[in-house]
mmCIF file of C-alpha atoms in Angstrom:
data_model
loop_
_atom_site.group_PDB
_atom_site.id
_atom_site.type_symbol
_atom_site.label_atom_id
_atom_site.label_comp_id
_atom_site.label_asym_id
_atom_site.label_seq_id
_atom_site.Cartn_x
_atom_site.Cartn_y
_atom_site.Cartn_z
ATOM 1 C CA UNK A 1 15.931 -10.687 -26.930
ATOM 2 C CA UNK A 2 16.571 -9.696 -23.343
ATOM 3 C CA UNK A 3 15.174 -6.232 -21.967
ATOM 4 C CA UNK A 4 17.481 -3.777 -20.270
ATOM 5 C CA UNK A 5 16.773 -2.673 -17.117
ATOM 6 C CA UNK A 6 16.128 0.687 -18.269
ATOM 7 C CA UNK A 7 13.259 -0.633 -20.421
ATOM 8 C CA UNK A 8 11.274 -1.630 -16.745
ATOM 9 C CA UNK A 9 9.617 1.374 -15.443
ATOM 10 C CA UNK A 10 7.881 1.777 -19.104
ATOM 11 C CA UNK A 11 6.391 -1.992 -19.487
ATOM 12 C CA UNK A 12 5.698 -1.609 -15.952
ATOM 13 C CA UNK A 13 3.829 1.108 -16.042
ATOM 14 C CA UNK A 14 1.891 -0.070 -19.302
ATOM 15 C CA UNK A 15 1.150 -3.248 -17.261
ATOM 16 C CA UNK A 16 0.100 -1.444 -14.377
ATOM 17 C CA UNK A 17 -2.433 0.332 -16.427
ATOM 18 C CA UNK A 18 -4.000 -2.639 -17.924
ATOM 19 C CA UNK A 19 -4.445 -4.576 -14.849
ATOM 20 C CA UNK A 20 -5.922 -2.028 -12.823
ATOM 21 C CA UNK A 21 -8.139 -0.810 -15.916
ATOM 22 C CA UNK A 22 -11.423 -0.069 -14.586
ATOM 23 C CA UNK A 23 -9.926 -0.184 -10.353
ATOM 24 C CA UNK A 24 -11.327 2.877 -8.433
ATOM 25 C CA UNK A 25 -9.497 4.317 -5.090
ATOM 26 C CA UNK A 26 -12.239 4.173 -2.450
ATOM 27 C CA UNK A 27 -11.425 7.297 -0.775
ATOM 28 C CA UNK A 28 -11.560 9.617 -3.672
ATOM 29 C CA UNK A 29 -12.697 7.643 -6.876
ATOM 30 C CA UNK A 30 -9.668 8.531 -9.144
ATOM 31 C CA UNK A 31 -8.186 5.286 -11.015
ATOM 32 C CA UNK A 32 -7.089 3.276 -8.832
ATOM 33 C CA UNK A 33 -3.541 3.339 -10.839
ATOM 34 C CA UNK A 34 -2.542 6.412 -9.277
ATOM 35 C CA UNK A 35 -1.605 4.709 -6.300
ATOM 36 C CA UNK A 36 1.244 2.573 -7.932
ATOM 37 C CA UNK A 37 2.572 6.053 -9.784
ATOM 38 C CA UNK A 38 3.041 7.704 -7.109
ATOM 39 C CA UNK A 39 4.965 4.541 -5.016
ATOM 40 C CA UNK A 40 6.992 4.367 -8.463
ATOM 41 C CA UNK A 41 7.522 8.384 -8.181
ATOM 42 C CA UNK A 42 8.575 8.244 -4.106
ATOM 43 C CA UNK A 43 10.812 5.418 -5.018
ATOM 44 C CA UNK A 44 12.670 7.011 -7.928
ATOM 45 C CA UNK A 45 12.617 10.652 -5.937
ATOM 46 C CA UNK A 46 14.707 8.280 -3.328
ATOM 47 C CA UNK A 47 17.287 6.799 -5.925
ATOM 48 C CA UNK A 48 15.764 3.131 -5.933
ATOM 49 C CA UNK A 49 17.163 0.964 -8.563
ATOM 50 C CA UNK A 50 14.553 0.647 -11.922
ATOM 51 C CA UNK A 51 13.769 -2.727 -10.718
ATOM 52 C CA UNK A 52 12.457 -1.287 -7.652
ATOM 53 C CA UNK A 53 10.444 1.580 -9.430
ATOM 54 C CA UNK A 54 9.383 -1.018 -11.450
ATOM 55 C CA UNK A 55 8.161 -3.118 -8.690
ATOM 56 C CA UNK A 56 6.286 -0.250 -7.375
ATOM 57 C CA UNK A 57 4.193 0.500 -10.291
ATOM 58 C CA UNK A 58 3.046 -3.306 -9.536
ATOM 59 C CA UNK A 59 3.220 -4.220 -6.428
ATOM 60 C CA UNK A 60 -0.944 -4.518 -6.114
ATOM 61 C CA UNK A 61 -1.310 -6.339 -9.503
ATOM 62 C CA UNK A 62 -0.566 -9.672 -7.488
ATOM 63 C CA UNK A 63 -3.594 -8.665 -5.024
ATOM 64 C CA UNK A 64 -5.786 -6.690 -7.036
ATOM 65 C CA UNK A 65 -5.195 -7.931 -10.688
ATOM 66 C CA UNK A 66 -5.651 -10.992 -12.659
ATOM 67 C CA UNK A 67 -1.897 -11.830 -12.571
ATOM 68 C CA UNK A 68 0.277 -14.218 -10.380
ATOM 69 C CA UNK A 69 4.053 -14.777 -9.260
ATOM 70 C CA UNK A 70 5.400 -16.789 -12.350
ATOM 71 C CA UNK A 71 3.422 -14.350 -15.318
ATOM 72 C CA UNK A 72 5.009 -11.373 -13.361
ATOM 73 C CA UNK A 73 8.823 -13.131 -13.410
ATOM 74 C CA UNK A 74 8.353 -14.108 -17.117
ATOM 75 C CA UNK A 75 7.114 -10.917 -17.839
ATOM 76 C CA UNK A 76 9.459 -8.848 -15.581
ATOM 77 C CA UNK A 77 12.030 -10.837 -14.399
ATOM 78 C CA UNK A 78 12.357 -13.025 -11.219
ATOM 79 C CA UNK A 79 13.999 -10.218 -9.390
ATOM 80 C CA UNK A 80 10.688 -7.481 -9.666
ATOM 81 C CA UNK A 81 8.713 -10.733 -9.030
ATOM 82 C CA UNK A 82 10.132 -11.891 -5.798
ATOM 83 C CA UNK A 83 10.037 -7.920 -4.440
ATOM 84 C CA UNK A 84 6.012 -7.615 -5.542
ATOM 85 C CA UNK A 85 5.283 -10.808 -3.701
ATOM 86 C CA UNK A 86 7.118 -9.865 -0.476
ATOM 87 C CA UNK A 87 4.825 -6.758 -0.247
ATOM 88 C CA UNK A 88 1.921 -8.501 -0.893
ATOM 89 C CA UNK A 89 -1.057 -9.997 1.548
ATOM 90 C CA UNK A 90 -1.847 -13.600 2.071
ATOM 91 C CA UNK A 91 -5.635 -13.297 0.966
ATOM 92 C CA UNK A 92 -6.056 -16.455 2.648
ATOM 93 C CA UNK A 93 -5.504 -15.105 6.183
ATOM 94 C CA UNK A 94 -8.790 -13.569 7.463
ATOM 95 C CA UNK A 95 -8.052 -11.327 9.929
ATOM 96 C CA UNK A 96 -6.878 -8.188 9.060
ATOM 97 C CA UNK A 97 -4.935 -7.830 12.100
ATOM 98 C CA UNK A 98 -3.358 -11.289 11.386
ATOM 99 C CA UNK A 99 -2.633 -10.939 8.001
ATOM 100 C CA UNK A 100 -1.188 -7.318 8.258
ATOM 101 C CA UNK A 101 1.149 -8.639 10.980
ATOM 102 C CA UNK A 102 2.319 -11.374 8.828
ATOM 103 C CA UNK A 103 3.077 -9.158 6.108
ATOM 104 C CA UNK A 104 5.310 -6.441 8.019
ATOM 105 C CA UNK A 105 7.592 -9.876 9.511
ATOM 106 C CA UNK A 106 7.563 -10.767 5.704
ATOM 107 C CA UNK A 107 8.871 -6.866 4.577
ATOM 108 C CA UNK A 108 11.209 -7.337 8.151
ATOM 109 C CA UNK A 109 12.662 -10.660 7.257
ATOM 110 C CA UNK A 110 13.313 -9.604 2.740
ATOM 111 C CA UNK A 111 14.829 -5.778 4.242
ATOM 112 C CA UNK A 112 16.797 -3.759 1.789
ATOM 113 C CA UNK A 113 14.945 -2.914 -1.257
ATOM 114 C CA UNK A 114 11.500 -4.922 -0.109
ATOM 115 C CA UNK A 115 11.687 -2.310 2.783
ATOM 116 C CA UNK A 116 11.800 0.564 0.909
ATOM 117 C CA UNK A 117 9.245 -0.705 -1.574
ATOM 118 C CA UNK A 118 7.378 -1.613 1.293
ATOM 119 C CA UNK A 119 7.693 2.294 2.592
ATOM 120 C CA UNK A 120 6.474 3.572 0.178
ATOM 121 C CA UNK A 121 3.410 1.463 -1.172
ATOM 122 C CA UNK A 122 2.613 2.802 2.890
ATOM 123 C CA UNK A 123 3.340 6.150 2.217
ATOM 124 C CA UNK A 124 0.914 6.362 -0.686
ATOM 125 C CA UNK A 125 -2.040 4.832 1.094
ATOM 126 C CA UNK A 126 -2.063 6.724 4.616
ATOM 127 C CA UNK A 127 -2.288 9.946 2.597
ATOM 128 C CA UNK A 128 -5.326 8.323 1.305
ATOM 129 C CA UNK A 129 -6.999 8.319 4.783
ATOM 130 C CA UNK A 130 -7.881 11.436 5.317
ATOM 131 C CA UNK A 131 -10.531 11.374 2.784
ATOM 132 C CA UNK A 132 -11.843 7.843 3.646
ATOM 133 C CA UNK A 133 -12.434 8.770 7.211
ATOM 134 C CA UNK A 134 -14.232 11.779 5.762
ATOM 135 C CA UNK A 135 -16.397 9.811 3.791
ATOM 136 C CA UNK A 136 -17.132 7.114 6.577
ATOM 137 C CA UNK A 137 -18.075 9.582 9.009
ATOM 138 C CA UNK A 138 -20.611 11.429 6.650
ATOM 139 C CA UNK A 139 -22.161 7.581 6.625
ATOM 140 C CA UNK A 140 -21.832 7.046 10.506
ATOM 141 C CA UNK A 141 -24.272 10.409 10.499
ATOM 142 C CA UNK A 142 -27.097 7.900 8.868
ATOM 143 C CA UNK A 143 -26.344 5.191 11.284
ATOM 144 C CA UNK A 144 -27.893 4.187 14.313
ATOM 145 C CA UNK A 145 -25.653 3.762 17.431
ATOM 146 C CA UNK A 146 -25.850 0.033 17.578
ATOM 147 C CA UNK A 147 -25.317 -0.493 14.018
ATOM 148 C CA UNK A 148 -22.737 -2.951 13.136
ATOM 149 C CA UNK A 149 -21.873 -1.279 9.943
ATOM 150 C CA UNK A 150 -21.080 1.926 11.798
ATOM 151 C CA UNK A 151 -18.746 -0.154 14.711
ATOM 152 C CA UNK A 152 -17.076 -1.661 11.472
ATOM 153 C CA UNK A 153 -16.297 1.841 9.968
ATOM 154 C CA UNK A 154 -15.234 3.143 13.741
ATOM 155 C CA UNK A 155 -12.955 0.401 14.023
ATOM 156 C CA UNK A 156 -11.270 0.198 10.599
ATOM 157 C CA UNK A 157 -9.442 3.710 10.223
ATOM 158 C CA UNK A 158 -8.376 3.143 13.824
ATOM 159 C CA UNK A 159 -6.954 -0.251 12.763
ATOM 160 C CA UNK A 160 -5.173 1.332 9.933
ATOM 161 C CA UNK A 161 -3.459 3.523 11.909
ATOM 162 C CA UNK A 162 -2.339 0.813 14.063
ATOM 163 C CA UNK A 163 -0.896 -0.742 10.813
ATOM 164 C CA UNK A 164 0.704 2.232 9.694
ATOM 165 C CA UNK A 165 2.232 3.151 13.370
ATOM 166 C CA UNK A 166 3.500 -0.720 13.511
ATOM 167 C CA UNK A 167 5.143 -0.271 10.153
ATOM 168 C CA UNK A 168 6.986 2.672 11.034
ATOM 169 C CA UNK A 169 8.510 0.734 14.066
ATOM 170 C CA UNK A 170 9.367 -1.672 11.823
ATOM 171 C CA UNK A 171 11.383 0.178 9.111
ATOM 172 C CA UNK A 172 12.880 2.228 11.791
ATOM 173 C CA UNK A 173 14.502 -1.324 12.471
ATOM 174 C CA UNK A 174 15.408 -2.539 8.729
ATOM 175 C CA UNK A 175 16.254 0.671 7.242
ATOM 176 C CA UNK A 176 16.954 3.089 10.058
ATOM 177 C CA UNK A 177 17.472 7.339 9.080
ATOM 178 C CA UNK A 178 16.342 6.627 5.622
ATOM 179 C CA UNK A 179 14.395 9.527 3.674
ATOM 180 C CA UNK A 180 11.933 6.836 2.928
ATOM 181 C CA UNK A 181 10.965 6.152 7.142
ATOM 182 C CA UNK A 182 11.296 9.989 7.778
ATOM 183 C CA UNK A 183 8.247 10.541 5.260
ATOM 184 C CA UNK A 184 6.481 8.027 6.280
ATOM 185 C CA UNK A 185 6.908 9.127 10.053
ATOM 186 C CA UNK A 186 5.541 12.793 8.753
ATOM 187 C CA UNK A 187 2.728 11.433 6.883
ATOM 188 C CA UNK A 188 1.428 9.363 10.289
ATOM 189 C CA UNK A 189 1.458 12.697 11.983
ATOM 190 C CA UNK A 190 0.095 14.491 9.644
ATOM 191 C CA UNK A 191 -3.015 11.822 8.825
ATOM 192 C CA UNK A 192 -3.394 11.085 12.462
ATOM 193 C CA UNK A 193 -4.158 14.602 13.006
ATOM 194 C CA UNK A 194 -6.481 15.034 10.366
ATOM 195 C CA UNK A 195 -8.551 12.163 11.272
ATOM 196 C CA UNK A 196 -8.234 13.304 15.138
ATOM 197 C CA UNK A 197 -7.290 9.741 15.822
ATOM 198 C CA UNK A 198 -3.637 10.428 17.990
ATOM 199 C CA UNK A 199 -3.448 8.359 20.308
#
């Protein structure tokens, strides 16, 4: 029997909660689940079709869970499938520079809905930085000066925010004066402030 559309967002969610059973967020410890709900939540706030709000409650189960492309089409349909992949990372690139880069032509070439999905999954994580630079810099305080673990944890929030400031230029390109870009635009201000990382 085929599934409505309406029926999505539900068996998404339940999905979403099974494969990220267990996941912590690193900058708070809270499941790590409550990332996806609150894509899903900016996405349906911003009228996205349920296959969108559906792809938002999984777009990290490709990275972060025990799933790949064809379980996720059978499961959800080829249409949530083919906008979770779009926003996800190549694993096999090493570089995090390299593979983020790849990943916003990816979102640039897909547009439309991959974009949005795209806006928000970025939405969700920068207003995770705050507290991750928090808790890195109460670690630098341990550190020697020449440490390489503290140069790694200088370098990474800064890198993040070159992500995040890259992304913006990008949607402002694909989906231009949507409510989507604007938050996403406020929440770089906002976290690059917090962190005291603005320029």
């Amino acid at each position: 029997m085929l599934q409505t559309t309406e029926q999505l967002a539900p068996r998404a969610l339940a999905f979403a909660v099974k494969c990220h059973h267990g996941q912590r967020r690193e900058s708070d410890g809270t499941p790590f689940v409550s990332h996806p709900i609150e894509v899903a939540r900016l996405l349906r706030d911003a009228g996205c079709a349920e296959t969108v709000i559906a792809a938002g409650l999984l777009h990290d189960v490709l990275e972060n869970g025990d799933v790949d492309v064809p379980e996720l089409s059978a499961r959800f349909g080829p249409d949530v499938a083919t906008l979770v992949d779009a926003v996800t990372d190549d694993s096999c690139v090493e570089s995090y520079r390299r593979r983020k880069q790849l990943l916003r032509d990816q979102v640039r070439c897909a547009g439309g809905d991959v974009a949005l999905l795209y806006a928000a999954a970025e939405i969700s994580t920068l207003r995770e930085l705050p507290a991750r630079v928090q808790r890195d810099r109460a670690r630098l305080e341990d550190l020697p000066g020449d440490s390489r673990t503290r140069r790694y944890l200088e370098r990474h929030s800064a890198m993040w925010l070159e992500h995040s400031r890259a992304s913006l230029a990008m949607l402002e390109q694909v989906i231009p004066g949507h409510e989507l870009v604007g938050r996403l635009c406020q929440e770089l201000e906002r976290c690059s402030a917090e962190c005291g990382l603005l320029n």
